[in-house]
Each structure stands twice: as structure tokens, then as C-alpha cells.
Short mmCIF file of C-alpha atoms in Angstrom, two decimals:
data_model
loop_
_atom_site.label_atom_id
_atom_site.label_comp_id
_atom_site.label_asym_id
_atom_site.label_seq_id
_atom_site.Cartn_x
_atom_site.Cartn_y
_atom_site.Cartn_z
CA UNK A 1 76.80 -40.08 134.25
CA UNK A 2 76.70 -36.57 135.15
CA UNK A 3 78.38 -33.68 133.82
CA UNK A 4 81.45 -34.26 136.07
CA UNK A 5 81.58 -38.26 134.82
CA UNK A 6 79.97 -39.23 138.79
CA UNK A 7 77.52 -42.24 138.40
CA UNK A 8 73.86 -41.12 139.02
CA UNK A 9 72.15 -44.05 139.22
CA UNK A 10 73.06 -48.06 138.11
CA UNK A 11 70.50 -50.56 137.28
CA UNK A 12 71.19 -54.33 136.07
CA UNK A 13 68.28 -56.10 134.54
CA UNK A 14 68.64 -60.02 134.98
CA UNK A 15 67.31 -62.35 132.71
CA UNK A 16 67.33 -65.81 131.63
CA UNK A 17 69.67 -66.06 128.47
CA UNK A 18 72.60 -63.84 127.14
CA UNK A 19 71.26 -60.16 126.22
CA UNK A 20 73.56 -57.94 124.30
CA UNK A 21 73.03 -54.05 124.01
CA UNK A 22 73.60 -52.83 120.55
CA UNK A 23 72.27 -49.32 120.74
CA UNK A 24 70.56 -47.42 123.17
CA UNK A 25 68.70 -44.10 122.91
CA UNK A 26 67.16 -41.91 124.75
CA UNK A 27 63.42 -41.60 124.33
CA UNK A 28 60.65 -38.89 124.56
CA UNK A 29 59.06 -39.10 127.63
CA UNK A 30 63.06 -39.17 129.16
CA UNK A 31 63.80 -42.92 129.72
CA UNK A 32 65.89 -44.78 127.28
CA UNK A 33 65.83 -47.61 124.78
CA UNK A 34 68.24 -50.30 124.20
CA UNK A 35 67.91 -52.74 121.20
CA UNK A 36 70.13 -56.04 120.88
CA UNK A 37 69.74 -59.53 120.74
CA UNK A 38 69.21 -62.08 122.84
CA UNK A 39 71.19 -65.55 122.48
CA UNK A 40 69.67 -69.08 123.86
CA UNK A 41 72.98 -71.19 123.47
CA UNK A 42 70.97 -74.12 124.43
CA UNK A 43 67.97 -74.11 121.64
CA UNK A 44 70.36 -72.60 118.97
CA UNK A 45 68.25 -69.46 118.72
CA UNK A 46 68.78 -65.63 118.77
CA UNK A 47 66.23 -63.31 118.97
CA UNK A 48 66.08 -59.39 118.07
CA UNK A 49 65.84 -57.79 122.13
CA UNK A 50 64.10 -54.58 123.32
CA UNK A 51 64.68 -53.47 126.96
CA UNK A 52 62.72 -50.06 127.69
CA UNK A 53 63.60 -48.39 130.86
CA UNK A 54 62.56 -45.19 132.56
CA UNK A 55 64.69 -42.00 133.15
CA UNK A 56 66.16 -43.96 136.23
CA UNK A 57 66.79 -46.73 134.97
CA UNK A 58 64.19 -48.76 135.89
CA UNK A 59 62.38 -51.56 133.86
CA UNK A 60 59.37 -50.68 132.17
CA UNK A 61 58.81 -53.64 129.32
CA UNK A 62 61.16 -55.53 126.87
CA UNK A 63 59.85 -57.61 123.60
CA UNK A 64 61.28 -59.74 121.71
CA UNK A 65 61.34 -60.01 117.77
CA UNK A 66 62.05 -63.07 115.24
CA UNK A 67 62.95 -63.77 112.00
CA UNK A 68 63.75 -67.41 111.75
CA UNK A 69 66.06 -69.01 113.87
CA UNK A 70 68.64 -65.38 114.31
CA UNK A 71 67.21 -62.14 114.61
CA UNK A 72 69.42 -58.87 115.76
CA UNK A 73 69.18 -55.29 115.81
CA UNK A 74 71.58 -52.67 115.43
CA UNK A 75 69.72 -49.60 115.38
CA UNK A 76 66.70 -47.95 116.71
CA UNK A 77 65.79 -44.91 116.34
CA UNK A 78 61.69 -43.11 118.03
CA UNK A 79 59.48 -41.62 115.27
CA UNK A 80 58.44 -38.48 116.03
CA UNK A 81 55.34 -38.51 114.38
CA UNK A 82 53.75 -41.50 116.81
CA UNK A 83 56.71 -42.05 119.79
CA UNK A 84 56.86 -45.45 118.25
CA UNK A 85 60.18 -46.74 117.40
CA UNK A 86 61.97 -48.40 114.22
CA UNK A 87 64.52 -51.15 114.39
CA UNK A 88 67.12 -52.07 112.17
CA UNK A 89 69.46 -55.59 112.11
CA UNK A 90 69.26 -58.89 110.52
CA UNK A 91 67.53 -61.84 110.65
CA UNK A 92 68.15 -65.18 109.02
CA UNK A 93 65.98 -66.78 106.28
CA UNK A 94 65.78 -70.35 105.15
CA UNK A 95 65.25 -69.40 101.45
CA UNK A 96 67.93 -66.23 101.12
CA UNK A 97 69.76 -66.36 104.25
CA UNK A 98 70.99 -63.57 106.01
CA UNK A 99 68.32 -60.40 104.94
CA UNK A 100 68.35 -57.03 106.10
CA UNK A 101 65.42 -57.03 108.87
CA UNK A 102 63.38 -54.12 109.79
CA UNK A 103 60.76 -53.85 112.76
CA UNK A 104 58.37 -50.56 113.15
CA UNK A 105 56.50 -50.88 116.54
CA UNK A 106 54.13 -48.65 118.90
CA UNK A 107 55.34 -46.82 121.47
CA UNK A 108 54.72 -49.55 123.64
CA UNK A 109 57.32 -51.96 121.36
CA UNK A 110 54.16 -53.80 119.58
CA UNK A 111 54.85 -54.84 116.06
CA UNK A 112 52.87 -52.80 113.45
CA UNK A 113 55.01 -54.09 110.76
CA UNK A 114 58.15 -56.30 109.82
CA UNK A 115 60.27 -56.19 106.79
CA UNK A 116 63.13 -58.12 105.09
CA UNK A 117 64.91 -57.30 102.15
CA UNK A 118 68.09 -58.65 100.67
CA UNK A 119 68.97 -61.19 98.11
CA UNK A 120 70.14 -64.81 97.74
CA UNK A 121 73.12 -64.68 99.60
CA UNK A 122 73.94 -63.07 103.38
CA UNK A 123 73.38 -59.55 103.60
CA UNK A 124 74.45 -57.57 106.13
CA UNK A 125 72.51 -55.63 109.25
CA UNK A 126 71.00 -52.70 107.91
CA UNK A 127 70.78 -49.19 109.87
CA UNK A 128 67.95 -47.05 109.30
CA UNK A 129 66.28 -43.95 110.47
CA UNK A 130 63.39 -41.86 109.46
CA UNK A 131 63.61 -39.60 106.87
CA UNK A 132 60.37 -37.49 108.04
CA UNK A 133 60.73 -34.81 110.66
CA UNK A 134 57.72 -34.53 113.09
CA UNK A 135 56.87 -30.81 110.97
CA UNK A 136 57.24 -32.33 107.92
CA UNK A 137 54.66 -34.74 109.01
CA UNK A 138 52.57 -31.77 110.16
CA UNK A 139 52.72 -29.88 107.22
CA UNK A 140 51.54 -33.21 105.21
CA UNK A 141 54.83 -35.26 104.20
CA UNK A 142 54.57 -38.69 104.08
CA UNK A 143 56.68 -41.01 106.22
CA UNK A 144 59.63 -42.25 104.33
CA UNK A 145 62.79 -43.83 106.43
CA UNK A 146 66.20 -43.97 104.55
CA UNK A 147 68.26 -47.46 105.42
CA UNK A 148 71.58 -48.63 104.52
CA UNK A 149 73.70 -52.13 104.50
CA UNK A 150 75.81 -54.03 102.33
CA UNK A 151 74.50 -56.40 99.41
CA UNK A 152 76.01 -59.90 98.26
CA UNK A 153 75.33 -60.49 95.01
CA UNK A 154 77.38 -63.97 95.39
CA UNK A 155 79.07 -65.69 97.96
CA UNK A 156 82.37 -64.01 97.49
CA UNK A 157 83.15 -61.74 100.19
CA UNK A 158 84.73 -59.39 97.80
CA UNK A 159 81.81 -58.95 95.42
CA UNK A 160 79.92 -56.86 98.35
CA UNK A 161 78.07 -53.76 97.73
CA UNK A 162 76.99 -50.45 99.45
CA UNK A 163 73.26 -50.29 99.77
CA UNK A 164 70.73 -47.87 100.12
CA UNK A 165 67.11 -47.47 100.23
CA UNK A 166 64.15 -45.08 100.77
CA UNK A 167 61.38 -47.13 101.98
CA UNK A 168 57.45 -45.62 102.75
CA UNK A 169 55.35 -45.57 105.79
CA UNK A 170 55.00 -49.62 105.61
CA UNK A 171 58.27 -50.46 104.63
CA UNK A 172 57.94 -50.32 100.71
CA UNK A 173 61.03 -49.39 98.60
CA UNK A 174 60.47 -46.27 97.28
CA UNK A 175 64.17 -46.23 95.06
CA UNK A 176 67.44 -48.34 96.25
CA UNK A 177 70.62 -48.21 94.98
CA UNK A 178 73.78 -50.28 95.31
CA UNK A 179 77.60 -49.07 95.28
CA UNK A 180 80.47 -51.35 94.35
CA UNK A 181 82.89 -51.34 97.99
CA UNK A 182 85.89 -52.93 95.77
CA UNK A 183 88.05 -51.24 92.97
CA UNK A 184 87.84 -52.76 89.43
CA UNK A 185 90.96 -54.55 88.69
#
């Protein structure tokens, strides 16, 4: 939209299956980013979705990203330091179940690493971000991200907890942390 809410340009991108948008940003070179999931209601399957587009709106690549049988993202956010891009969401596991999932990719959405973290019991999506600015990189930093989500520590919805993590360049916890969400009674 432009400044006066008027449409400048629409685009709808058609594709087999049921996409859904979680976040979209805009990227470096001017186009945008939007990271979902994809659902096949037919195989049982949903997949962690990338659509890249240009600064008109037109289709330049998607990808798609797994983690057992349901993968989503929530959040993505471009690192400056490379114009790649890092994904936060969930994705299912056979042994823990729901786990925090994390994707870092190229700037062309190729994986360069994949993450889960979590427990025995569902966790929730996690949002994350990096924690390095492009001069902090510069000057020598090293890449950290900082990403949040909740923690089950049983099956009890009540018994969830705040969580919080610095992770390194590859997706290593640095520290985490977890916060009670429920008053002691």
C-alpha cells in the first residue's frame, strides 16, 4: 500500500496445497519474505514454507523445510552479516514431540543448518532474531541470535514456562533460562 492506503501492486502465488503466511519481511535487496507452513490434508503432513518475492511482488523461489511429519515457522528475520535469513517455529519429533525448530539458510533459502531444542513434552514455536548487528560483526563479534518460547516440563498445561536462549553462530546454546508463567499457590 502506499502512503495514502491505494494498492500498488497485487500478486497471488498458486500452489498445490494450503500455504499459510506467518510473517513476512522485507528484505535487503527490496523484495520481501514470507515464512509459514504449508499443509497437505491428504498425506497428513505440514511442512515449514518460504515464499521469496521481489519488490513487486513477483515470485522469485520458495523452499520448503521438515522436521518430521509438522514443521512451521513463525518468524524470520535476514542476517545482516551474509543476507541469509533465520527461521523460527516448531516442528514435531517422534521421541520429544513438539521442539522448538530453528532453520539458518543462504540468501538463496538453502539450509546451512537446522536446530531443535525442547524437552520431553510439546514445546511451543520459538521466535528468534539475531543478536549481532552487521558492525558488530565488522568490528569482530561473533554471531549469537537470542530466541524465546515456552517450555513443558510435563504434560500439564499449567506447569509451562518462559524460555530463553542465546545460541552461537551454529545454533549452540550459549546460556538459557526458564521463567515460571503461573503464580505459586
Amino acid at each position: 500500500l502506499g502512503v495514502t492506503g491505494n494498492v500498488i501492486w497485487n500478486n497471488c502465488h498458486t500452489k498445490e496445497g494450503y500455504q499459510i503466511g506467518k510473517m513476512l519481511v522485507g528484505t535487503y535487496n527490496g523484495g520481501y519474505l514470507i515464512a509459514g507452513m504449508e499443509e497437505n490434508i491428504t498425506a497428513d503432513t505440514v511442512k515449514a514454507y518460504v515464499l521469496k518475492l521481489d519488490s513487486l511482488g513477483n515470485f522469485e523461489w520458495d523452499r520448503y523445510y521438515t522436521m518430521g511429519n509438522d514443521a512451521r515457522f513463525f518468524t524470520v528475520q535476514q542476517t545482516p552479516w551474509d543476507g541469509g535469513y533465520i527461521f523460527g517455529g516448531m516442528g514435531y519429533s517422534t521421541a520429544t514431540g513438539y521442539d522448538m525448530f530453528v532453520v539458518k539458510t543462504d540468501s538463496i533459502g538453502d539450509t546451512l543448518w537446522t536446530r531443535h531444542y525442547g524437552g520431553i513434552y510439546h514445546d511451543c514455536a520459538c521466535q528468534i532474531v539475531p543478536n549481532t548487528s552487521l558492525q558488530d560483526y565488522e568490528a569482530g563479534s561473533p554471531i549469537e541470535y537470542i530466541m524465546t518460547a515456552c517450555w513443558y516440563d510435563s504434560e500439564n498445561w499449567w506447569e509451562s514456562k518462559s524460555y530463553i536462549a542465546k545460541l552461537d553462530s551454529v545454533g549452540g546454546i550459549i546460556w538459557q533460562h526458564k521463567f515460571t508463567n503461573y503464580p505459586d499457590f
